[in-house]
Every structure is written in C-alpha cells, then in structure tokens.
Coordinates of C-alpha atoms in Angstrom, one line a residue:
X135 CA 96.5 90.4 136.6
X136 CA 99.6 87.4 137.2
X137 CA 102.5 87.7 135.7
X138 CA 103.6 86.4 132.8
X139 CA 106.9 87.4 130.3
X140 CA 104.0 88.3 127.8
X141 CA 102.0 91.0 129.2
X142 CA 105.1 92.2 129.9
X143 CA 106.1 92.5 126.6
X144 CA 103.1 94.3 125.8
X145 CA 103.8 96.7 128.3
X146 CA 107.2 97.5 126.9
X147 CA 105.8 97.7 123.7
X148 CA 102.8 100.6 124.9
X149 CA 105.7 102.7 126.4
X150 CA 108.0 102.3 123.1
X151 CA 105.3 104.4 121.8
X152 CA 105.4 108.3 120.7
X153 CA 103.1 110.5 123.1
X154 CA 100.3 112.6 121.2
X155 CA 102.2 115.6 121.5
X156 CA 105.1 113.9 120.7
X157 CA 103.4 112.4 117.3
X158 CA 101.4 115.9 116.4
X159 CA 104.8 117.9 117.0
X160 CA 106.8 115.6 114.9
X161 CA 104.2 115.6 112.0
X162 CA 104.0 119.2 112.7
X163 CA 108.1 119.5 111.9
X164 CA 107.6 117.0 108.8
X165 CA 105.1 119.3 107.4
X166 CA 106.9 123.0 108.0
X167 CA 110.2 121.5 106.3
X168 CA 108.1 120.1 103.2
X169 CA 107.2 124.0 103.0
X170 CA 110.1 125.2 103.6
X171 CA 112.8 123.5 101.2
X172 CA 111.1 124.9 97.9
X173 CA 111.6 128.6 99.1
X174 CA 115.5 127.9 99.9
X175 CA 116.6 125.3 97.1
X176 CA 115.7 124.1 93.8
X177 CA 113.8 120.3 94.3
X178 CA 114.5 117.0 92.6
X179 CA 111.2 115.8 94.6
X180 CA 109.1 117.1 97.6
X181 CA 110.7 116.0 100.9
X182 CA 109.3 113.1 102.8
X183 CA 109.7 111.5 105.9
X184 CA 111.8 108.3 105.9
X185 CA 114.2 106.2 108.4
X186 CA 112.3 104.5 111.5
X187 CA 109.4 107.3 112.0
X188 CA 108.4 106.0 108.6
X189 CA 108.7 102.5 108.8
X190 CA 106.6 102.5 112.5
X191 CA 109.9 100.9 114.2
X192 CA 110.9 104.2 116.0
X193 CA 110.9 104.3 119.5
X194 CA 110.1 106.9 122.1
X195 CA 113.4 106.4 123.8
X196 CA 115.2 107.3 120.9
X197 CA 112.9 109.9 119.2
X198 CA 115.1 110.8 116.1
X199 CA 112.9 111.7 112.9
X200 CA 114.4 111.3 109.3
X201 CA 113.7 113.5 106.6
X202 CA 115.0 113.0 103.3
X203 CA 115.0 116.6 101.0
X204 CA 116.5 115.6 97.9
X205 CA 117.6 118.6 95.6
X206 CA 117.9 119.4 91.8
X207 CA 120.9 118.3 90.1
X208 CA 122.2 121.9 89.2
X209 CA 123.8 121.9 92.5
X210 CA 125.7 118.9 92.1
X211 CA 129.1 120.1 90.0
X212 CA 129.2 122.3 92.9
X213 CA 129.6 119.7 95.5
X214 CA 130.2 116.4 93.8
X215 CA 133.7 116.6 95.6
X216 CA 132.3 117.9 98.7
X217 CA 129.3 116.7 100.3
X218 CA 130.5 118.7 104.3
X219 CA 130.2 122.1 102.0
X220 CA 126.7 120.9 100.8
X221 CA 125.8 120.1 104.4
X222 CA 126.7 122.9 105.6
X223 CA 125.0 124.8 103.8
X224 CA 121.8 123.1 104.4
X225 CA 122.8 123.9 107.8
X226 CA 123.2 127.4 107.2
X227 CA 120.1 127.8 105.3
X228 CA 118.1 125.8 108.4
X229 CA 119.6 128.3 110.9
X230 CA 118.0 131.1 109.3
X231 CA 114.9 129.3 109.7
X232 CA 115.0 127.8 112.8
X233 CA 118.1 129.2 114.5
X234 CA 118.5 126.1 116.6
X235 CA 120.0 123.7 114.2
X236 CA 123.5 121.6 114.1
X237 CA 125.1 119.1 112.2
X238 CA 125.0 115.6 113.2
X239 CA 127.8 113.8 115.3
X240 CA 128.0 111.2 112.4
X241 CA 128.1 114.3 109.5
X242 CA 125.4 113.0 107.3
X243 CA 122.8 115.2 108.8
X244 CA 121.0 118.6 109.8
X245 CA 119.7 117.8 113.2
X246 CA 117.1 120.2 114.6
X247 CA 115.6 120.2 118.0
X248 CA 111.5 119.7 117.5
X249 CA 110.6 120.2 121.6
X250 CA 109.4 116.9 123.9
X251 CA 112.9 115.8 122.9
X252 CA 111.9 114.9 119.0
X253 CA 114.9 116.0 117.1
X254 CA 114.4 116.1 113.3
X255 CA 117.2 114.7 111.4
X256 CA 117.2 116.3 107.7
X257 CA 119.4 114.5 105.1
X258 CA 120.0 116.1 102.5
X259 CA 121.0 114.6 99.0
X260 CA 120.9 114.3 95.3
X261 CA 119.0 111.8 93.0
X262 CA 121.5 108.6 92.2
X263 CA 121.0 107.6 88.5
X264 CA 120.9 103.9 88.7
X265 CA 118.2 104.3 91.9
X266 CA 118.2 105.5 95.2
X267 CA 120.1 108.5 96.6
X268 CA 123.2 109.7 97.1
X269 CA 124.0 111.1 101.1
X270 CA 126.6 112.9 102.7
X271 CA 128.5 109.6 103.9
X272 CA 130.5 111.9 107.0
X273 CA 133.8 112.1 105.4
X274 CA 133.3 114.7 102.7
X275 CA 132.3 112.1 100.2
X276 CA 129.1 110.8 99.4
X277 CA 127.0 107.3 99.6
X278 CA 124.0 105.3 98.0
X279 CA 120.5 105.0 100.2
X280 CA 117.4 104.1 99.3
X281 CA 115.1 103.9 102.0
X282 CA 111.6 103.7 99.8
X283 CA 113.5 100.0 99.1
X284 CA 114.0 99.5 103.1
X285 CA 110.3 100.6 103.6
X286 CA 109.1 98.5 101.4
X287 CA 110.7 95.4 102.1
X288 CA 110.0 95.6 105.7
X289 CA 106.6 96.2 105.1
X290 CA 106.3 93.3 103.0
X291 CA 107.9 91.1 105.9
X292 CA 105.8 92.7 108.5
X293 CA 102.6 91.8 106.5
X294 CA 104.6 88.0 106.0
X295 CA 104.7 87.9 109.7
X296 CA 101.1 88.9 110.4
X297 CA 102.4 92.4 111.7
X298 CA 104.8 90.6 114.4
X299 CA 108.0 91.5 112.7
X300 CA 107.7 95.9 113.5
X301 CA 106.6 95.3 117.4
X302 CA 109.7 93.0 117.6
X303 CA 112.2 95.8 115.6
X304 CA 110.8 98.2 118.0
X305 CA 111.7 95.4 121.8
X306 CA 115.4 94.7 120.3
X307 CA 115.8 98.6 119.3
X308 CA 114.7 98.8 123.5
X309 CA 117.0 96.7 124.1
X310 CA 119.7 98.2 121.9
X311 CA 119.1 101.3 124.0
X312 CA 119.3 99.3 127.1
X313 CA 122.6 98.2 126.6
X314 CA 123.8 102.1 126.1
X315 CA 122.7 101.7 122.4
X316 CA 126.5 99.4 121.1
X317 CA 124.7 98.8 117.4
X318 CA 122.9 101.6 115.3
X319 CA 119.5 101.7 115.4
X320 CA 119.5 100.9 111.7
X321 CA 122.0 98.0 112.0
X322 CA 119.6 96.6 114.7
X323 CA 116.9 96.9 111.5
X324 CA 118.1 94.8 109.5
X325 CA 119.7 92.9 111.9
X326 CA 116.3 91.5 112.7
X327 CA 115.6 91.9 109.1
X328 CA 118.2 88.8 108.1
X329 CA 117.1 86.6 111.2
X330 CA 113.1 86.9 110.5
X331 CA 113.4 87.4 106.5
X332 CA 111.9 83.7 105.3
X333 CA 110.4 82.3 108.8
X334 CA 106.5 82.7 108.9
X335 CA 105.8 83.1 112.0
X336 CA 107.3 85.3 115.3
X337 CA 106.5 82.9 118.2
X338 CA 105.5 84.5 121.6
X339 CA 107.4 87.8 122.3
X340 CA 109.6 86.1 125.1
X341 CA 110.7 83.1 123.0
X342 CA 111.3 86.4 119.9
X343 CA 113.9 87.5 121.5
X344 CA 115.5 84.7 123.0
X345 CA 115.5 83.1 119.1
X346 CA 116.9 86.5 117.6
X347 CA 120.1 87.0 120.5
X348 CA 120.9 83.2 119.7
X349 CA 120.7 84.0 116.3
X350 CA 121.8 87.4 115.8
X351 CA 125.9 86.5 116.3
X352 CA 125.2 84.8 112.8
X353 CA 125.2 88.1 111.3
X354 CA 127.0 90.5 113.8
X355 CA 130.1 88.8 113.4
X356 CA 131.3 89.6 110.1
X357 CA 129.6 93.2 108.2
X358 CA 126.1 93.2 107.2
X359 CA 125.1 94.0 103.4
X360 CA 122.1 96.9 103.1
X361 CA 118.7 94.6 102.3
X362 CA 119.7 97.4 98.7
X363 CA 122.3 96.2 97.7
X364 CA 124.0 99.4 96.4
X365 CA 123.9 100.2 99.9
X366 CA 126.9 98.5 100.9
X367 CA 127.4 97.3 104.3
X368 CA 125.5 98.9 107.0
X369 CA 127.5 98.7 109.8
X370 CA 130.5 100.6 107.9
X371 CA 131.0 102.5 110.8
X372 CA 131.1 99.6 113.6
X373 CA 134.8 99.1 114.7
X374 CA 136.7 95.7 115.6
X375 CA 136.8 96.6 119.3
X376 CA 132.7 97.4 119.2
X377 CA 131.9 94.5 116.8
X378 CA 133.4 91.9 119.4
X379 CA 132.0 93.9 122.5
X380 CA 128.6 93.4 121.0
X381 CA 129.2 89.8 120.4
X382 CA 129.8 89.4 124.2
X383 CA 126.9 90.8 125.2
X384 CA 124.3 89.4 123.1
X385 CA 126.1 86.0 124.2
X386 CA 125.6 87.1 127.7
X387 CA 121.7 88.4 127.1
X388 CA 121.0 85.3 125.4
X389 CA 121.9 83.0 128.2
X390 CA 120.1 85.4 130.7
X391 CA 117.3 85.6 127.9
X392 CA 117.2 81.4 128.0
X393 CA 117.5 81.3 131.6
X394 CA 114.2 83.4 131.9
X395 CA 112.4 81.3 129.7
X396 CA 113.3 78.0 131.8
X397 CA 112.1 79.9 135.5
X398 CA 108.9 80.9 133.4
X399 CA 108.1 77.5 132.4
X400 CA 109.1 76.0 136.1
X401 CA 106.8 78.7 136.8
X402 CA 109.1 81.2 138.8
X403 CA 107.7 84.2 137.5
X404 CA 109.3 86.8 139.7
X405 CA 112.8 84.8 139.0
X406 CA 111.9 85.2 135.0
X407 CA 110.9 88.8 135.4
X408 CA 114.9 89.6 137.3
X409 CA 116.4 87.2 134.3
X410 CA 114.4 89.8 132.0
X411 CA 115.4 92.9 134.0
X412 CA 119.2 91.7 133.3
X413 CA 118.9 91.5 129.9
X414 CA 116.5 95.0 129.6
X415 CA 119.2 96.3 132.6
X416 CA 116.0 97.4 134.3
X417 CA 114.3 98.9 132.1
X418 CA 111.8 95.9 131.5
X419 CA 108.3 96.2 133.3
X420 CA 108.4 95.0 137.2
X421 CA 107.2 91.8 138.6
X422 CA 103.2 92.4 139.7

C-alpha cells in the first residue's frame, strides 16, 4: 500500500490499543478490587472503574487504570483534616492484599502493579454532598471530582463527532507521551475537549492534529477550568516554567505539523512522513 499521513494514523491508532492480555488482566484487577473493598471498609457505593480506561481514551503506552472506591461517611470525622492518613491507610489495607502496592508520586492514589505493565490506580474518597466526590488532592487536604460528569460529556461529544473525537484524545495523548509526556494525560483530555466541544466534524486525522496544536495555545496559556465546574482548574499542578515550555513546543510541533501537510499535498510523502516523525519524535509509523 502507498503512503499517505492517513493510514498512518490508523496505524498509530491500532498500536495505541490495549493487548488481550493486557485488557483481560486489567478487567481481571477491576473485578478482584470490586470484591475486595466491602470485606476491608464500609461502602458509600460499589467501586467502578473510571479516568481514561473508562472513557476508551487510554493508551497502551501509558497503561494506568483508575479505580474510584468511594467509602461510607462514618470514616470521614476521622480524616476530614487528613486525607495522606486516609490514604495510607488504604494503602496499608491493599498491602495486606496484594503486598505490592505504593502510593502515587502525585499522593492522590494507591498504585498497584497489575503485570504486562498495567498498573491500577485506586482512588480512594468520600461522597461530596452537592455532587461528585471528594479525593485526596496530594497535600493532606482534599478536592472535588466527578468523573461520571467527564464520562458523560465526552461521550456525548464523541457521538457529536461521529466517534472521531476518542481516536483523536487517544493520537494527542501519543503525542503527549512523545514529547516525554509535559501535560497530564487528563489536561491533554480536556484540552482536546475545549478545542473540539461545538465543531461537528474532525477532518482527516493529519489535518486533526495540525488544527488542535494551532489551537491548543488558546487554552494552554492561562489554567484550564474542569468541563465540572466544581472541579476547579485542571492543570493545578502545571508550573510557570512547564506551562511556557509546553507552549514552545506545541508552537514548534505545529509548524512541523503544517509543514507535513504542505509536502503531502506537493506529494512528498516520505518528506511528510520525517515532518510527522518530528512532531511524534519517531514514534510515528515509517515511510512504506
């Protein structure tokens, strides 16, 4: 088959997908710790899987599974002024049963290691009474989520966009993870989210991308709101330094990104596909 941008897209879109194995052992996980929460703590609600794995925007190269376990409010005049002591003892609780857990870098989570490199990331919380949840925020305090609102809403749009809008979530998160992952994976979301939220159609997935990096400095530059607005901003954690770093790449991706587009249409395909490796720092499918 000739080359074209396209069917390379497609093929970076077949390998952004979870392996088998690597689907039947993180169901497998999903399933043991929906058993496994009602023998060690008192329930608000049976756990569920959430985040990306959920929402069908997770990608093999990053292969981190959310689980939410949200537990009865008796605990909560316990650690209302503490959420690292309630994570911790999650932790400690998951040790017991697994005896390979740890506490994620960021402190919001109970990371355990699934095999095939899935690692199962448990977040633990308490029901929020205006809606949503409340989640160790990484700093001993706690903050809103509520990701059946984020499912939803990019289910609606993906259905708006004739099923366009996950595939393209799941090329920029590649390319997120190209570029030594700069911007959460989250934060790349919803990035995505506020550039396709209102169009009605996602063009070709070459001229995708090359409309979202000249769009997305729009809403990198200044702190993004959650699509819930309780939520806050989602890129709390994103620091001056790494806000204008990421600017100056997508800048440079974009013009690489444009260039590509030009060769293609002058019909310099292997030309297009080096543009492409630059922006995917070669790990976009070869020329042939």
């Amino acid at each position: 088959m000739g080359y074209t941008a396209s069917t390379c897209f497609d093929e970076l879109l077949a390998g952004l997908r979870l392996t088998p194995t690597q689907k039947d052992i993180a169901a497998g996980r999903v399933a043991h710790l929906k058993t496994f929460f009602p023998t060690a703590f008192a329930m608000a609600r049976d756990v569920w899987a959430t985040g990306s794995y959920a929402r069908d925007t997770l990608i093999s190269w990053r292969r981190d599974v959310d689980v939410m376990a949200i537990v009865s409010d008796d605990y909560w005049p316990t650690y209302q002024f503490d959420s690292s002591k309630f994570l911790y003892r999650v932790r400690d609780r998951l040790n017991d049963e697994y005896r390979n857990t740890k506490v994620s870098s960021q402190e919001i989570s109970v990371r355990i290691a699934a095999g095939e490199d899935i690692e199962v990331d448990v977040v633990p919380g308490f029901e929020r009474d205006d809606g949503g949840f409340l989640i160790p925020n990484g700093s001993g305090r706690w903050m809103a989520t509520n990701p059946p609102a984020h499912f939803e809403k990019v289910r609606e749009l993906n259905v708006q966009l004739d099923s366009r809008f996950k595939p393209l979530v799941r090329i920029m998160k590649a390319w997120n993870e190209a570029n030594a992952r700069p911007i959460s994976s989250i934060h790349v979301e919803l990035l995505v989210y506020a550039i396709w939220h209102g169009e009605s159609l996602v063009p070709s997935w070459p001229e995708a991308v090359d409309k979202t990096l000249l769009l997305m400095p729009i809403w990198l530059k200044e702190p993004l709101p959650d699509i819930w607005a309780p939520g806050g901003m989602v890129d709390r954690g994103l620091s001056s330094d790494q806000r204008a770093k990421s600017l100056r790449m997508v800048d440079s991706d974009y013009d690489k990104a444009a260039e590509a587009l030009r060769l293609e249409r002058d019909r310099k395909y292997r030309e297009a596909n080096e543009a492409w490796q630059v922006v995917f720092r070669r790990k976009f499918p070869a020329y042939g």
